[in-house]
Amino acid sequence: MPELPEVETIRRTLAVHIKDLKINDVKLIWPTAVCGWQDKAFAELVIGRRIIELDRRGKYLLIRLDEELTLIAHMRMTGRLNYYADHREPEKHTHVVLQLERGEVHFSDVRKFGRIQAIPTPLCVRESSLSKLGPEPLEAEFTPEVLKDRLIKKKVTFKAALLDQHVLAGLGNIYADESLFLAGISPQRRADTLSEEESVKLHAAIKTVLQAGVDAQGTSFRDYRDANGEKGWFEQDLQVYGRGGEPCKVCGQTLERLRLAGRTTVYCPQCQK
């Protein structure tokens, strides 16, 4: 699933191509992939609008159109947004094509979980999934105190708490595992046991890991690609995620794998006691 670094990379690589362009037409191959607003269909809302900005909130990509309309794109497990300078025939799993005055954007999704929702910009936060998101971990407002306040109320494991988008926006399985390893915190511990010192370490670890992921343009194992179809290279820097049974790069202890919050979790029993 694209997490914060992947969605941020998609935002950056897509903005280069489509900012200031008008949407001339919309081709809906699988109409369920989009949502209109009230009684207006998706295509009716977006055709003729100009793309003025691309933003991000957690794992959501926000395509701002003129006349105060926003497209909220959530890639879910396998969604992709790719730009093509020339006309391209839709591939097998392409569900939506935005035909621009120069080039096309294709939304594809093997698992069919992803969606693009059109919503008036003034209502974007209040009346969509964005309304329940926690703080942005790469913003200045995200401090160790904010992190501790969010976690100390959670009577679940650290892994479950970090995956909860209401606690903190943008982290998923990859960056939660990596952040906990860097902070030296066991994913099995309860989040409400976080100390002041640990909140400082975990705060720094989250920001460091996410920024490194952004700098590496994300992690590509299977489906993730940026808007140009390119892979990210953060996989080569992973300390624990996906490495269960292998030796820890720090201490040499065998990394253990377990199931937490419904997700596979990898950690070092020595470095994360």
Short mmCIF file of C-alpha atoms in Angstrom, two decimals:
data_model
loop_
_atom_site.label_atom_id
_atom_site.label_comp_id
_atom_site.label_asym_id
_atom_site.label_seq_id
_atom_site.Cartn_x
_atom_site.Cartn_y
_atom_site.Cartn_z
CA MET A 1 0.00 0.00 0.00
CA PRO A 2 1.38 3.45 -0.85
CA GLU A 3 2.23 5.21 2.42
CA LEU A 4 3.18 8.84 3.01
CA PRO A 5 6.55 8.75 1.15
CA GLU A 6 5.02 7.00 -1.85
CA VAL A 7 2.03 9.34 -2.10
CA GLU A 8 4.30 12.36 -1.66
CA THR A 9 6.47 11.06 -4.50
CA ILE A 10 3.42 10.56 -6.71
CA ARG A 11 2.34 14.12 -5.89
CA ARG A 12 5.70 15.58 -6.85
CA THR A 13 6.18 13.59 -10.05
CA LEU A 14 2.59 14.12 -11.20
CA ALA A 15 2.57 17.88 -10.49
CA VAL A 16 5.46 18.43 -12.91
CA HIS A 17 3.29 17.16 -15.76
CA ILE A 18 -0.30 18.20 -15.01
CA LYS A 19 -0.31 21.44 -13.03
CA ASP A 20 -2.17 24.23 -14.87
CA LEU A 21 -3.62 21.82 -17.46
CA LYS A 22 -7.34 21.54 -18.25
CA ILE A 23 -9.24 18.25 -18.10
CA ASN A 24 -10.81 17.87 -21.53
CA ASP A 25 -12.53 14.53 -21.02
CA VAL A 26 -12.94 11.60 -18.62
CA LYS A 27 -13.06 7.96 -19.67
CA LEU A 28 -14.62 5.70 -17.05
CA ILE A 29 -13.76 2.07 -17.72
CA TRP A 30 -14.85 0.95 -14.26
CA PRO A 31 -17.22 3.69 -13.03
CA THR A 32 -17.19 2.46 -9.41
CA ALA A 33 -13.61 3.76 -9.12
CA VAL A 34 -14.92 7.34 -8.91
CA CYS A 35 -17.44 9.20 -6.76
CA GLY A 36 -19.32 12.32 -7.74
CA TRP A 37 -20.85 14.84 -5.36
CA GLN A 38 -24.52 14.69 -4.40
CA ASP A 39 -26.55 14.48 -7.62
CA LYS A 40 -23.69 15.41 -9.96
CA ALA A 41 -21.71 12.71 -11.74
CA PHE A 42 -17.92 12.66 -11.54
CA ALA A 43 -17.37 13.42 -15.23
CA GLU A 44 -19.87 16.28 -15.18
CA LEU A 45 -18.00 17.86 -12.29
CA VAL A 46 -14.43 17.62 -13.60
CA ILE A 47 -14.61 18.06 -17.37
CA GLY A 48 -13.49 21.57 -18.29
CA ARG A 49 -11.84 22.24 -14.93
CA ARG A 50 -8.19 23.26 -14.70
CA ILE A 51 -5.71 21.62 -12.32
CA ILE A 52 -4.27 24.36 -10.13
CA GLU A 53 -2.36 22.47 -7.42
CA LEU A 54 -1.53 19.04 -6.02
CA ASP A 55 -1.50 18.53 -2.26
CA ARG A 56 -1.25 15.55 0.07
CA ARG A 57 -2.86 14.65 3.39
CA GLY A 58 -1.53 11.44 4.95
CA LYS A 59 -1.95 8.74 2.31
CA TYR A 60 -4.42 10.81 0.26
CA LEU A 61 -3.49 12.74 -2.87
CA LEU A 62 -5.48 15.96 -3.34
CA ILE A 63 -5.80 17.28 -6.88
CA ARG A 64 -7.08 20.85 -6.61
CA LEU A 65 -9.16 22.07 -9.53
CA ASP A 66 -10.39 25.56 -10.28
CA GLU A 67 -13.86 26.69 -9.19
CA GLU A 68 -13.19 25.15 -5.77
CA LEU A 69 -13.32 21.44 -6.57
CA THR A 70 -10.91 18.82 -5.22
CA LEU A 71 -10.27 15.26 -6.35
CA ILE A 72 -9.33 13.06 -3.38
CA ALA A 73 -7.39 10.03 -4.62
CA HIS A 74 -6.75 7.13 -2.27
CA MET A 75 -4.59 4.39 -3.76
CA ARG A 76 -5.43 1.80 -1.07
CA MET A 77 -3.46 -1.43 -1.68
CA THR A 78 -2.48 -1.37 -5.36
CA GLY A 79 -3.64 1.91 -6.89
CA ARG A 80 -1.45 3.88 -9.30
CA LEU A 81 -1.65 7.26 -11.03
CA ASN A 82 0.50 7.42 -14.15
CA TYR A 83 1.04 10.27 -16.58
CA TYR A 84 1.52 9.69 -20.30
CA ALA A 85 2.54 12.51 -22.62
CA ASP A 86 0.72 10.90 -25.57
CA HIS A 87 -2.42 8.83 -25.94
CA ARG A 88 -2.04 5.40 -24.39
CA GLU A 89 -4.48 2.52 -24.66
CA PRO A 90 -5.70 1.60 -21.16
CA GLU A 91 -4.06 -1.48 -19.67
CA LYS A 92 -5.99 -4.38 -18.15
CA HIS A 93 -6.40 -2.82 -14.68
CA THR A 94 -6.84 0.82 -15.75
CA HIS A 95 -10.20 2.10 -14.49
CA VAL A 96 -10.14 5.86 -15.15
CA VAL A 97 -8.45 8.02 -17.78
CA LEU A 98 -8.28 11.80 -17.40
CA GLN A 99 -7.66 13.24 -20.85
CA LEU A 100 -5.85 16.56 -20.47
CA GLU A 101 -5.13 19.31 -22.95
CA ARG A 102 -1.65 17.80 -23.00
CA GLY A 103 -1.30 14.11 -22.14
CA GLU A 104 -3.32 11.72 -19.98
CA VAL A 105 -3.49 10.48 -16.40
CA HIS A 106 -4.42 6.82 -15.93
CA PHE A 107 -5.74 5.50 -12.62
CA SER A 108 -5.19 1.75 -12.35
CA ASP A 109 -5.79 -0.63 -9.47
CA VAL A 110 -5.39 -4.41 -9.54
CA ARG A 111 -7.35 -4.96 -6.32
CA LYS A 112 -10.08 -2.38 -7.11
CA PHE A 113 -9.98 -0.85 -3.62
CA GLY A 114 -8.79 2.62 -4.63
CA ARG A 115 -11.14 5.54 -5.29
CA ILE A 116 -11.13 9.08 -6.65
CA GLN A 117 -13.75 11.32 -5.06
CA ALA A 118 -14.83 14.74 -6.35
CA ILE A 119 -15.82 17.11 -3.55
CA PRO A 120 -16.16 20.90 -3.16
CA THR A 121 -12.89 22.20 -1.76
CA PRO A 122 -14.46 24.09 1.19
CA LEU A 123 -16.02 20.79 2.34
CA CYS A 124 -12.94 18.69 1.62
CA VAL A 125 -11.80 18.28 5.22
CA ARG A 126 -15.13 18.37 7.01
CA GLU A 127 -17.12 15.95 4.85
CA SER A 128 -14.61 13.32 3.72
CA SER A 129 -12.26 10.74 5.19
CA LEU A 130 -9.76 13.56 5.78
CA SER A 131 -11.82 14.78 8.73
CA LYS A 132 -10.65 11.96 10.99
CA LEU A 133 -6.94 11.96 10.16
CA GLY A 134 -4.30 12.54 12.82
CA PRO A 135 -1.45 15.08 12.53
CA GLU A 136 1.00 15.17 9.62
CA PRO A 137 4.29 13.68 10.88
CA LEU A 138 6.54 15.81 8.65
CA GLU A 139 4.95 19.12 9.64
CA ALA A 140 6.45 21.43 12.28
CA GLU A 141 3.29 21.11 14.39
CA PHE A 142 4.10 17.44 14.99
CA THR A 143 6.18 17.42 18.18
CA PRO A 144 7.19 14.77 20.76
CA GLU A 145 4.48 16.19 23.01
CA VAL A 146 1.83 15.79 20.35
CA LEU A 147 2.96 12.23 19.69
CA LYS A 148 2.88 11.29 23.37
CA ASP A 149 -0.56 12.83 23.79
CA ARG A 150 -1.89 10.78 20.86
CA LEU A 151 -0.32 7.49 21.96
CA ILE A 152 -0.84 7.65 25.70
CA LYS A 153 -4.59 7.28 25.17
CA LYS A 154 -4.25 4.06 23.15
CA LYS A 155 -4.56 0.75 25.01
CA VAL A 156 -3.20 -1.21 22.06
CA THR A 157 0.25 -2.22 20.87
CA PHE A 158 2.63 0.37 19.44
CA LYS A 159 2.30 -1.28 16.04
CA ALA A 160 -1.50 -1.04 16.09
CA ALA A 161 -1.39 2.58 17.28
CA LEU A 162 1.01 3.70 14.55
CA LEU A 163 -1.13 2.04 11.89
CA ASP A 164 -4.19 3.96 13.11
CA GLN A 165 -4.60 6.94 10.78
CA HIS A 166 -6.63 8.72 13.46
CA VAL A 167 -3.50 8.74 15.64
CA LEU A 168 -1.00 9.79 12.99
CA ALA A 169 -1.56 10.26 9.27
CA GLY A 170 0.58 8.53 6.67
CA LEU A 171 2.27 5.58 8.37
CA GLY A 172 1.59 2.04 7.20
CA ASN A 173 3.22 -1.31 7.72
CA ILE A 174 6.61 -0.45 6.24
CA TYR A 175 7.35 2.81 8.00
CA ALA A 176 5.78 1.76 11.31
CA ASP A 177 8.17 -1.22 11.53
CA GLU A 178 11.14 0.91 10.52
CA SER A 179 10.31 3.72 12.96
CA LEU A 180 9.90 1.38 15.92
CA PHE A 181 13.21 -0.30 15.12
CA LEU A 182 15.06 3.01 14.89
CA ALA A 183 13.52 4.11 18.21
CA GLY A 184 14.38 0.79 19.88
CA ILE A 185 10.76 0.13 20.90
CA SER A 186 9.12 -3.29 20.74
CA PRO A 187 6.04 -3.32 18.48
CA GLN A 188 4.32 -5.60 21.02
CA ARG A 189 4.38 -3.11 23.89
CA ARG A 190 1.28 -1.09 24.72
CA ALA A 191 1.34 2.43 23.39
CA ASP A 192 0.13 3.91 26.69
CA THR A 193 3.43 2.89 28.33
CA LEU A 194 5.38 5.46 26.30
CA SER A 195 7.75 7.53 28.44
CA GLU A 196 8.87 11.12 27.85
CA GLU A 197 12.31 9.98 26.72
CA GLU A 198 10.84 7.37 24.37
CA SER A 199 8.43 9.89 22.87
CA VAL A 200 11.41 12.01 21.84
CA LYS A 201 13.17 9.00 20.30
CA LEU A 202 10.08 7.74 18.49
CA HIS A 203 9.20 11.22 17.21
CA ALA A 204 12.70 11.62 15.78
CA ALA A 205 12.62 8.10 14.32
CA ILE A 206 9.29 8.65 12.55
CA LYS A 207 10.46 11.90 10.97
CA THR A 208 13.83 10.42 9.99
CA VAL A 209 12.38 7.28 8.42
CA LEU A 210 9.62 9.08 6.54
CA GLN A 211 11.99 11.75 5.20
CA ALA A 212 14.42 9.05 4.09
CA GLY A 213 11.54 7.32 2.33
CA VAL A 214 10.57 10.54 0.57
CA ASP A 215 14.20 11.18 -0.44
CA ALA A 216 14.39 7.66 -1.90
CA GLN A 217 11.08 8.20 -3.72
CA GLY A 218 9.36 5.44 -1.79
CA THR A 219 9.61 1.68 -1.42
CA SER A 220 8.78 -0.59 -4.37
CA PHE A 221 8.18 -4.26 -3.65
CA ARG A 222 5.34 -5.08 -6.02
CA ASP A 223 2.83 -2.51 -7.24
CA TYR A 224 4.06 0.94 -6.26
CA ARG A 225 5.39 3.22 -9.00
CA ASP A 226 5.59 7.00 -9.21
CA ALA A 227 3.67 9.02 -11.82
CA ASN A 228 6.40 8.27 -14.39
CA GLY A 229 6.21 4.54 -13.78
CA GLU A 230 9.51 4.50 -11.90
CA LYS A 231 10.27 2.47 -8.78
CA GLY A 232 11.45 3.90 -5.47
CA TRP A 233 14.70 2.64 -3.94
CA PHE A 234 14.10 2.78 -0.17
CA GLU A 235 13.93 -1.04 -0.14
CA GLN A 236 17.72 -1.17 -0.02
CA ASP A 237 17.73 0.82 3.24
CA LEU A 238 15.12 -1.23 5.10
CA GLN A 239 16.33 -2.45 8.48
CA VAL A 240 13.52 -4.84 9.44
CA TYR A 241 10.49 -4.69 7.17
CA GLY A 242 10.28 -7.78 4.96
CA ARG A 243 13.46 -9.23 6.50
CA GLY A 244 12.02 -11.72 8.99
CA GLY A 245 14.46 -14.60 9.64
CA GLU A 246 17.44 -12.58 8.45
CA PRO A 247 20.16 -11.17 10.74
CA CYS A 248 19.73 -7.68 12.19
CA LYS A 249 22.01 -5.22 10.42
CA VAL A 250 22.91 -3.66 13.77
CA CYS A 251 23.41 -6.54 16.23
CA GLY A 252 23.28 -9.70 14.12
CA GLN A 253 20.34 -11.20 16.05
CA THR A 254 17.81 -13.06 13.92
CA LEU A 255 14.85 -10.81 13.14
CA GLU A 256 11.52 -12.20 14.30
CA ARG A 257 8.20 -12.10 12.49
CA LEU A 258 4.76 -12.00 14.11
CA ARG A 259 1.21 -10.86 13.43
CA LEU A 260 0.04 -7.61 15.06
CA ALA A 261 -3.08 -5.60 14.24
CA GLY A 262 -3.72 -7.98 11.37
CA ARG A 263 -0.39 -7.17 9.72
CA THR A 264 2.92 -8.99 9.50
CA THR A 265 5.43 -7.30 11.78
CA VAL A 266 9.20 -7.74 11.81
CA TYR A 267 11.41 -6.61 14.69
CA CYS A 268 14.74 -7.29 16.39
CA PRO A 269 14.32 -8.94 19.83
CA GLN A 270 17.73 -7.56 20.87
CA CYS A 271 17.49 -3.96 19.65
CA GLN A 272 13.78 -3.65 20.53
CA LYS A 273 13.54 -5.27 23.94
#
